[in-house]
Short mmCIF file of C-alpha atoms and ligand atoms in Angstrom, two decimals:
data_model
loop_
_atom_site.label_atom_id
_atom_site.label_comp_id
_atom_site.label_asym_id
_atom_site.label_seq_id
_atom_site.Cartn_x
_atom_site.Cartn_y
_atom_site.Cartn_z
CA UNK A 1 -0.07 50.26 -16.06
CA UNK A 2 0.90 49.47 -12.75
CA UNK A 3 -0.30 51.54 -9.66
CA UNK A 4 2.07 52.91 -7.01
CA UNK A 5 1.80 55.03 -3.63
CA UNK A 6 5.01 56.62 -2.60
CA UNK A 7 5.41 58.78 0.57
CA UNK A 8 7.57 61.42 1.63
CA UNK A 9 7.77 62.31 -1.78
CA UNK A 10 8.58 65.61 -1.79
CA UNK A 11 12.16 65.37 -1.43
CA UNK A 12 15.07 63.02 -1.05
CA UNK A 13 14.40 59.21 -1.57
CA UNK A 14 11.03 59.56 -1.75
CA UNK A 15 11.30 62.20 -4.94
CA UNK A 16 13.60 59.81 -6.65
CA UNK A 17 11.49 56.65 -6.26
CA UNK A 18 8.46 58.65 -7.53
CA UNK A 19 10.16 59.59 -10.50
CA UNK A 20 11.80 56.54 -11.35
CA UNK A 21 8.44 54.64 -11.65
CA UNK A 22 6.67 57.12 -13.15
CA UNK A 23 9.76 56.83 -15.90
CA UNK A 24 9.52 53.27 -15.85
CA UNK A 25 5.39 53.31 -17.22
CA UNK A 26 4.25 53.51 -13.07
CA UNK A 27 0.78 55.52 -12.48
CA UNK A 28 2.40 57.42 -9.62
CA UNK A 29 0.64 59.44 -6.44
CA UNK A 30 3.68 61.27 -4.38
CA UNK A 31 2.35 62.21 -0.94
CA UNK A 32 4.16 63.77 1.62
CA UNK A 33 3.21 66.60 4.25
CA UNK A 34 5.04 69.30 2.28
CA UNK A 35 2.55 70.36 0.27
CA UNK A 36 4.98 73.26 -1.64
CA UNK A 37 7.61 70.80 -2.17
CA UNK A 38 5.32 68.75 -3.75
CA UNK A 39 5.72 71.17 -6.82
CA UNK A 40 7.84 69.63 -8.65
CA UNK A 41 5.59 66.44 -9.16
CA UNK A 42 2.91 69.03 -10.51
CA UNK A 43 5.56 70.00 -13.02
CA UNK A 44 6.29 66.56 -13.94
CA UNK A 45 3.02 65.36 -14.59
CA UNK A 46 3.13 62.86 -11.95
CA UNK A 47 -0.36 63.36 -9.33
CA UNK A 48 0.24 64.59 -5.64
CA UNK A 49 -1.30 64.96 -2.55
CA UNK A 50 -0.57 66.49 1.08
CA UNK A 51 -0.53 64.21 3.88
CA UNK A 52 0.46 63.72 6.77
CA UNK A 53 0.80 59.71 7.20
CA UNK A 54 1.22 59.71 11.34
CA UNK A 55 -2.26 60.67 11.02
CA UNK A 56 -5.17 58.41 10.40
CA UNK A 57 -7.72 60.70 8.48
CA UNK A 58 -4.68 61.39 6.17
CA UNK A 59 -4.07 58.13 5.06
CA UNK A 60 -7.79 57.10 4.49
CA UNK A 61 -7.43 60.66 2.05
CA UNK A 62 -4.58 59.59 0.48
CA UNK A 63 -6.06 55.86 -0.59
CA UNK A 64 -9.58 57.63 -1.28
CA UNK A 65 -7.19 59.76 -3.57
CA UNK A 66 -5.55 56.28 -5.55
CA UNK A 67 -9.04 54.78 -6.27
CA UNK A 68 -10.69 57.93 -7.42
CA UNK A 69 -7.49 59.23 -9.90
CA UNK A 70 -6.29 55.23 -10.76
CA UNK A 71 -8.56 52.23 -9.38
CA UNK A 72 -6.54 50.58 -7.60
CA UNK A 73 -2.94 50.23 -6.10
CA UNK A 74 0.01 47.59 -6.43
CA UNK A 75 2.56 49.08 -4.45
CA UNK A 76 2.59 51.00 -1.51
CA UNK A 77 6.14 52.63 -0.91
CA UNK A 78 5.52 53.81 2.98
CA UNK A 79 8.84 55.94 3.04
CA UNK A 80 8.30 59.05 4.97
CA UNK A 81 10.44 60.07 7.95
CA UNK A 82 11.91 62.16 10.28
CA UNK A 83 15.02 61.68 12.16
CA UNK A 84 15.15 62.18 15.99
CA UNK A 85 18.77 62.45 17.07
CA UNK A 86 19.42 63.31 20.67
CA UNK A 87 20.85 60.99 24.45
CA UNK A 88 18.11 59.25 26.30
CA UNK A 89 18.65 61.89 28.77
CA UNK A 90 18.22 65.10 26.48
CA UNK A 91 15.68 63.64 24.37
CA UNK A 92 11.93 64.27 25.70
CA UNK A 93 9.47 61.63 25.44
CA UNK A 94 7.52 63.97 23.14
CA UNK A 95 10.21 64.09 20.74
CA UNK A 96 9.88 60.39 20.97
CA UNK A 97 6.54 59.80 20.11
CA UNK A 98 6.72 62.33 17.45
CA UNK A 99 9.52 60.43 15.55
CA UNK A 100 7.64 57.06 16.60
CA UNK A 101 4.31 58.62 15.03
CA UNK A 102 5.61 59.16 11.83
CA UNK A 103 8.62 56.51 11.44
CA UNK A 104 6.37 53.54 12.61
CA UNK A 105 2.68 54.44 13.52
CA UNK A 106 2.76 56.20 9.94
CA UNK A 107 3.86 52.90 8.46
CA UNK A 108 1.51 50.82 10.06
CA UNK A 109 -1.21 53.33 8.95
CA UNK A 110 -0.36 53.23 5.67
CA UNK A 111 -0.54 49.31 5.57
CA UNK A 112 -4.04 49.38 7.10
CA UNK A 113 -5.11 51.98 4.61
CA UNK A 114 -3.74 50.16 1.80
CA UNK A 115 -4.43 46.79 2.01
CA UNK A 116 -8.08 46.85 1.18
CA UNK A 117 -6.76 47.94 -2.89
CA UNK A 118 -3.44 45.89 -3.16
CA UNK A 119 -5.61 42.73 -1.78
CA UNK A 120 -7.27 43.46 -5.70
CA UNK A 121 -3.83 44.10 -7.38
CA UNK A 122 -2.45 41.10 -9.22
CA UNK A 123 1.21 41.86 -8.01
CA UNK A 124 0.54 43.52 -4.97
CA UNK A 125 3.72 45.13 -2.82
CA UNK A 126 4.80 46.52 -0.13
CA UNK A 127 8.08 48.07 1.22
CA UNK A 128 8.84 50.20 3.97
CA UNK A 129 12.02 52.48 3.76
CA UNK A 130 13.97 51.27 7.44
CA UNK A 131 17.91 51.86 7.34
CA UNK A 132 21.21 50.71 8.55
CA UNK A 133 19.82 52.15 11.55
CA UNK A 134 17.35 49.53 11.87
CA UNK A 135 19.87 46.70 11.82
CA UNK A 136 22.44 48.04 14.38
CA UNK A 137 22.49 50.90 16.69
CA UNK A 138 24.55 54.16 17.00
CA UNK A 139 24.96 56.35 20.82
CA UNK A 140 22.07 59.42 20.67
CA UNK A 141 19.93 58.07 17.99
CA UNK A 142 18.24 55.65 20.48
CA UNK A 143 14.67 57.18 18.82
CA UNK A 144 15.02 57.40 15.18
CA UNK A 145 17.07 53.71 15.72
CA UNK A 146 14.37 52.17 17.73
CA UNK A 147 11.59 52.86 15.32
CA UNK A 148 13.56 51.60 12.24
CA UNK A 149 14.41 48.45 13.76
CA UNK A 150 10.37 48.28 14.63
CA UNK A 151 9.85 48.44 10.84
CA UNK A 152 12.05 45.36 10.04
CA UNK A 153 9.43 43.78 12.78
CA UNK A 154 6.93 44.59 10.74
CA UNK A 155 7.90 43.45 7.90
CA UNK A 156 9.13 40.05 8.95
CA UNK A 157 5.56 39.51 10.60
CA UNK A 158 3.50 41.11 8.29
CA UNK A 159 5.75 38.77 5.47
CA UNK A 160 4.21 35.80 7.18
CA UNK A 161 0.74 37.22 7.51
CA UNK A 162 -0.26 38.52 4.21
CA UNK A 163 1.81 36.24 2.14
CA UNK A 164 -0.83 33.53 1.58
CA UNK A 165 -2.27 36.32 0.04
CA UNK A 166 0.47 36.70 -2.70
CA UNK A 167 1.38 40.32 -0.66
CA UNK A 168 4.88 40.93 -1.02
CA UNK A 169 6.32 42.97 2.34
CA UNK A 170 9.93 44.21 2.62
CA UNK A 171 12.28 46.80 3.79
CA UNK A 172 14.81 48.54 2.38
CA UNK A 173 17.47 50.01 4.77
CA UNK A 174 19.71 52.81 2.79
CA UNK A 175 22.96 53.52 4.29
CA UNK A 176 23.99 57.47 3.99
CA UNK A 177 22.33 58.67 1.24
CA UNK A 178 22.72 62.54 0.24
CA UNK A 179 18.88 64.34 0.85
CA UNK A 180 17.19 66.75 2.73
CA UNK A 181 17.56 64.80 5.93
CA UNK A 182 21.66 64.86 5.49
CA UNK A 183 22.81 67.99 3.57
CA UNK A 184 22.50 69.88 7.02
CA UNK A 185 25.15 66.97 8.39
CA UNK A 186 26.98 68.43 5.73
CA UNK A 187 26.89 71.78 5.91
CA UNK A 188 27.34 72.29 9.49
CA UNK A 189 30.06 69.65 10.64
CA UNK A 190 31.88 69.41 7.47
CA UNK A 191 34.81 67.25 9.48
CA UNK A 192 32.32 65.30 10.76
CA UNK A 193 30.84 64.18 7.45
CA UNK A 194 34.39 63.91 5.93
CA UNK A 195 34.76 60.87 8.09
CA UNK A 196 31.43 59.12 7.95
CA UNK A 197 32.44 59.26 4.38
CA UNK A 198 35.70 57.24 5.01
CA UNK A 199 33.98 54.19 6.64
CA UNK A 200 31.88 53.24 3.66
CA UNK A 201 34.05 51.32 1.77
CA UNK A 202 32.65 53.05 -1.38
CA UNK A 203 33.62 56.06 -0.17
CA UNK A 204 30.66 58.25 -0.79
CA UNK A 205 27.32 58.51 -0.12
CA UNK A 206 24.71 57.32 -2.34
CA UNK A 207 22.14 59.32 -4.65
CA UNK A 208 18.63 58.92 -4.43
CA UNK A 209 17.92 57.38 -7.29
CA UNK A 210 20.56 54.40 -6.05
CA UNK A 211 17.98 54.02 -3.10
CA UNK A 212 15.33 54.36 -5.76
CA UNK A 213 16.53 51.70 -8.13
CA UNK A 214 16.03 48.81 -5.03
CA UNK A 215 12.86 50.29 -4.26
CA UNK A 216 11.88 50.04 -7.55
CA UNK A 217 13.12 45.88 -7.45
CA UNK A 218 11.29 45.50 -4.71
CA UNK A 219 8.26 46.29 -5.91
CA UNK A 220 8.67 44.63 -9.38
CA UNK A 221 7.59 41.37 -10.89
CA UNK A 222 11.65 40.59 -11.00
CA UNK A 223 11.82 40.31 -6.93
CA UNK A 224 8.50 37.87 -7.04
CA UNK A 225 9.82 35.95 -4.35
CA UNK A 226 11.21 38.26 -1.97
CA UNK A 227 9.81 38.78 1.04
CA UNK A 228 9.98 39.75 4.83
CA UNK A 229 13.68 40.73 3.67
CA UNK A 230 15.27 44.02 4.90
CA UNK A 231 17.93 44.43 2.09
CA UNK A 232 20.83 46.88 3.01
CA UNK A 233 22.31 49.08 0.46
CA UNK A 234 25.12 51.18 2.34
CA UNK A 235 28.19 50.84 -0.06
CA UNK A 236 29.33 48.20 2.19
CA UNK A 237 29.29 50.10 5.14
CA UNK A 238 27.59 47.70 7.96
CA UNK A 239 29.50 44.39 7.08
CA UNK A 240 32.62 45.42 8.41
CA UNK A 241 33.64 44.83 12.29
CA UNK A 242 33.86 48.66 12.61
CA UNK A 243 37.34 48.18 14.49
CA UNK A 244 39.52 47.98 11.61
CA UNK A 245 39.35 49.85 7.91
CA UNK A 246 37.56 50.22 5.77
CA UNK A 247 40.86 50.22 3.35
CA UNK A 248 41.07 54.19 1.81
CA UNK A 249 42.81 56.08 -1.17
CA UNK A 250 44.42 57.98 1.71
CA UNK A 251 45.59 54.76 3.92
CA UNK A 252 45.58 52.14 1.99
CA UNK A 253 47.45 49.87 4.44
CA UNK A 254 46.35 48.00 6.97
CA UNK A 255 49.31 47.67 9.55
CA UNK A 256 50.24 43.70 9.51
CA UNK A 257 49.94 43.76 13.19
CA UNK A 258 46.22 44.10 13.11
CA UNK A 259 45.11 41.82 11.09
CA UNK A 260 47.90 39.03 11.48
N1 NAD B 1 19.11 59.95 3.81
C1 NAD B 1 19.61 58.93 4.49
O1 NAD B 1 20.83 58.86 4.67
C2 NAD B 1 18.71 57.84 5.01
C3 NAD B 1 19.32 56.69 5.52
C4 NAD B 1 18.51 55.67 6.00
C5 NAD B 1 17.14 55.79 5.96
N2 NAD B 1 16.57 56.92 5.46
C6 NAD B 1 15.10 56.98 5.43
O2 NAD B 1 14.69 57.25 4.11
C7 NAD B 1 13.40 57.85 4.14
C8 NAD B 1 13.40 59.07 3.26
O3 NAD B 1 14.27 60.04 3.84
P1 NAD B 1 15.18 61.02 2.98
O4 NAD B 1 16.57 60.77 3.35
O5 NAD B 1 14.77 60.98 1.57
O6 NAD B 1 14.79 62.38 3.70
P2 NAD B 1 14.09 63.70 3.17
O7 NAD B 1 13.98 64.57 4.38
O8 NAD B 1 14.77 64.23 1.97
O9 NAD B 1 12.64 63.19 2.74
C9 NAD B 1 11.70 62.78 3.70
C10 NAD B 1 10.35 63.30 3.27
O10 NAD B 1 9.37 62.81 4.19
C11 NAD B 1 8.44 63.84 4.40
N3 NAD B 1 7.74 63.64 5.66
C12 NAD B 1 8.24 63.74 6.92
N4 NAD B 1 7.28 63.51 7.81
C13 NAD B 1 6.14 63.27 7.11
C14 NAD B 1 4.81 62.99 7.48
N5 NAD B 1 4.44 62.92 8.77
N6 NAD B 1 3.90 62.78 6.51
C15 NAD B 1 4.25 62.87 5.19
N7 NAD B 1 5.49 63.15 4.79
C16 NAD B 1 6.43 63.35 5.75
C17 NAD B 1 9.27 65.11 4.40
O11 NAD B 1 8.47 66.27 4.18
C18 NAD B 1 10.26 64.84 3.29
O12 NAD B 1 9.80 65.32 2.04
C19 NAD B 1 13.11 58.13 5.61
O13 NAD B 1 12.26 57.15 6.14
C20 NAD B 1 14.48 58.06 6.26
O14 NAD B 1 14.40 57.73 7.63
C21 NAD B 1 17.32 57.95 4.98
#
C-alpha cells in the first residue's frame, strides 16, 4: 500500500485529502497543530499526529512518526495554512512572518524532512497546496498572497532539482473552497460572500473533497509526468479578464456594447 503524509489535516482540505486516500487503499498520517480536531482521524482509523510544521523539531517528529508506524513515505501532501489578510500599512511584520512561517518556511520544512524516505519510494510525490492567490494578487492580502506565489517558486525549482530523481513536485492552487478558513467569510459578511460567489463562473464554491480529488491525481501513478505544474481548480474563476461577467442565472446578458 502506498504511503502518504498529509498536513493540516484536521479540517478543511486537508481532512478531505486524508480521507480520500485512506478510502482509496492509502496508509495515511494526518498531522496538523490541532491536536483535538485531529479526532476524527482517531475515529476513522486513519493514524495522527500534532505538529506544528513552521517548526523544525516538529517535522523531524512527524517523519520519525511515518517510518516507525509505515516504513516509508510516497507522498508528502505539505497543505497546512493560515491566512493573513490585512493593508501593508495595518499589517505588522510579525503577522508577516507568522503567515510566512507556516505558509512557506513550513513547506520547505516539510520537503527537507521528507525527502530522505520518498528518495526510497518507487513513486515518490510531492505537492504543496498554493491557491489562486499564488497566481494573481488581490488589495490587503499582500501576506497570505506573497507566500503562495513563493510556493509555485518552489515547486518550479524544486521540479527541476529532484526530478532526475524520479520526484514528482507540484502545486495545487484551489480557488474558494468552503472550510474552516472561509465559513467565517460567510457568516460575517454574508453580502460580501454572495458576490465572490457570482464571479466564479460555476457559481459556487467548491467542497473539499473537489480539492481532494486533484490532490489525490497529483500524487498518483495516473499524473506520472506532471511536474513543477501549479494546476488551478477555481470553477473557472481566474481565466476571465475580471472586467466583464462572468455570465449569471440572474444576468445572463452581456450588454452588446461591451463586448462588440
Ligand atoms: N479554503 C480556501 O478557499 C482555500 C483557497 C486556496 C488555498 N487554500 C489553502 O488550502 C490549505 C488548506 O486550507 P483549508 O481551506 O482547508 O483551511 P482550514 O483552516 O480548514 O485547514 C487548515 C488546517 O491547517 C492547520 N494548520 C494551520 N497552521 C498549522 C501549522 N503551523 N501546523 C500544522 N497545521 C496547521 C489548521 O489547524 C487547519 O486544520 C491552506 O494552505 C490554504 O491556504 C484554501
Amino acid at each position: 500500500m502506498p504511503i502518504a503524509l498529509v498536513t493540516g489535516a484536521a479540517d478543511g482540505i486537508g481532512r478531505a485529502t486524508a480521507e480520500r486516500l485512506y478510502r482509496g487503499g492509502w496508509n495515511v498520517l494526518a498531522a496538523d497543530r490541532d491536536a483535538d480536531k485531529l479526532g476524527w482521524a482517531q475515529k476513522a482509523g486513519i493514524a495522527s499526529i500534532a505538529a506544528d510544521v513552521s517548526l523544525e523539531a516538529d517535522n523531524a517528529l512527524m517523519l520519525a512518526e511515518m517510518k516507525a508506524r509505515f516504513g516509508g513515505l510516497d507522498a508528502a501532501v505539505l497543505n497546512a495554512g493560515v491566512t493573513g489578510g490585512g493593508s501593508i500599512d495595518a499589517l505588522a511584520f510579525a503577522d508577516f512572518q507568522k503567515v510566512i512561517g507556516v505558509n512557506l518556511f513550513g513547506a520547505v520544512l516539510g520537503i527537507k524532512a521528507a525527502l530522505p524516505l520518498l528518495r526510497n519510494s518507487a513513486q515518490p510525490a510531492i505537492v504543496l497546496t498554493s491557491s489562486t492567490m499564488g497566481v494573481a494578487g488581490d488589495a490587503e492580502n499582500w501576506a497570505y498572497c506573497a507566500s503562495k506565489h513563493a510556493l509555485i517558486g518552489l515547486v518550479r525549482s524544486l521540479s527541476r532539482e529532484l526530478g532526475c530523481e524520479g520526484i514528482r513536485i507540484n502545486a495545487l492552487c484551489p480557488g474558494p473552497t468552503k472550510t474552516g478558513m472561509t465559513r467565517m467569510m460567510e457568516e460575517l459578511a454574508p453580502e460580501h460572500f454572495a458576490l465572490m460567489v457570482q464571479k466564479v463562473p460555476l457559481q459556487r464554491w467548491a467542497d473539499p473533497d473537489e480539492m481532494a480529488s486533484v490532490i489525490e491525481f497529483l500524487v498518483s501513478p495516473a499524473a506520472s509526468y506532471v511536474t513543477g505544474h501549479a494546476m488551478v481548480a477555481d470553477g473557472g474563476a481566474m481565466v476571465g479578464t475580471g472586467l466583464v461577467g462572468p455570465k449569471t442565472a440572474a444576468a445572463p446578458a452581456i450588454p452588446p456594447a461591451i463586448n462588440h
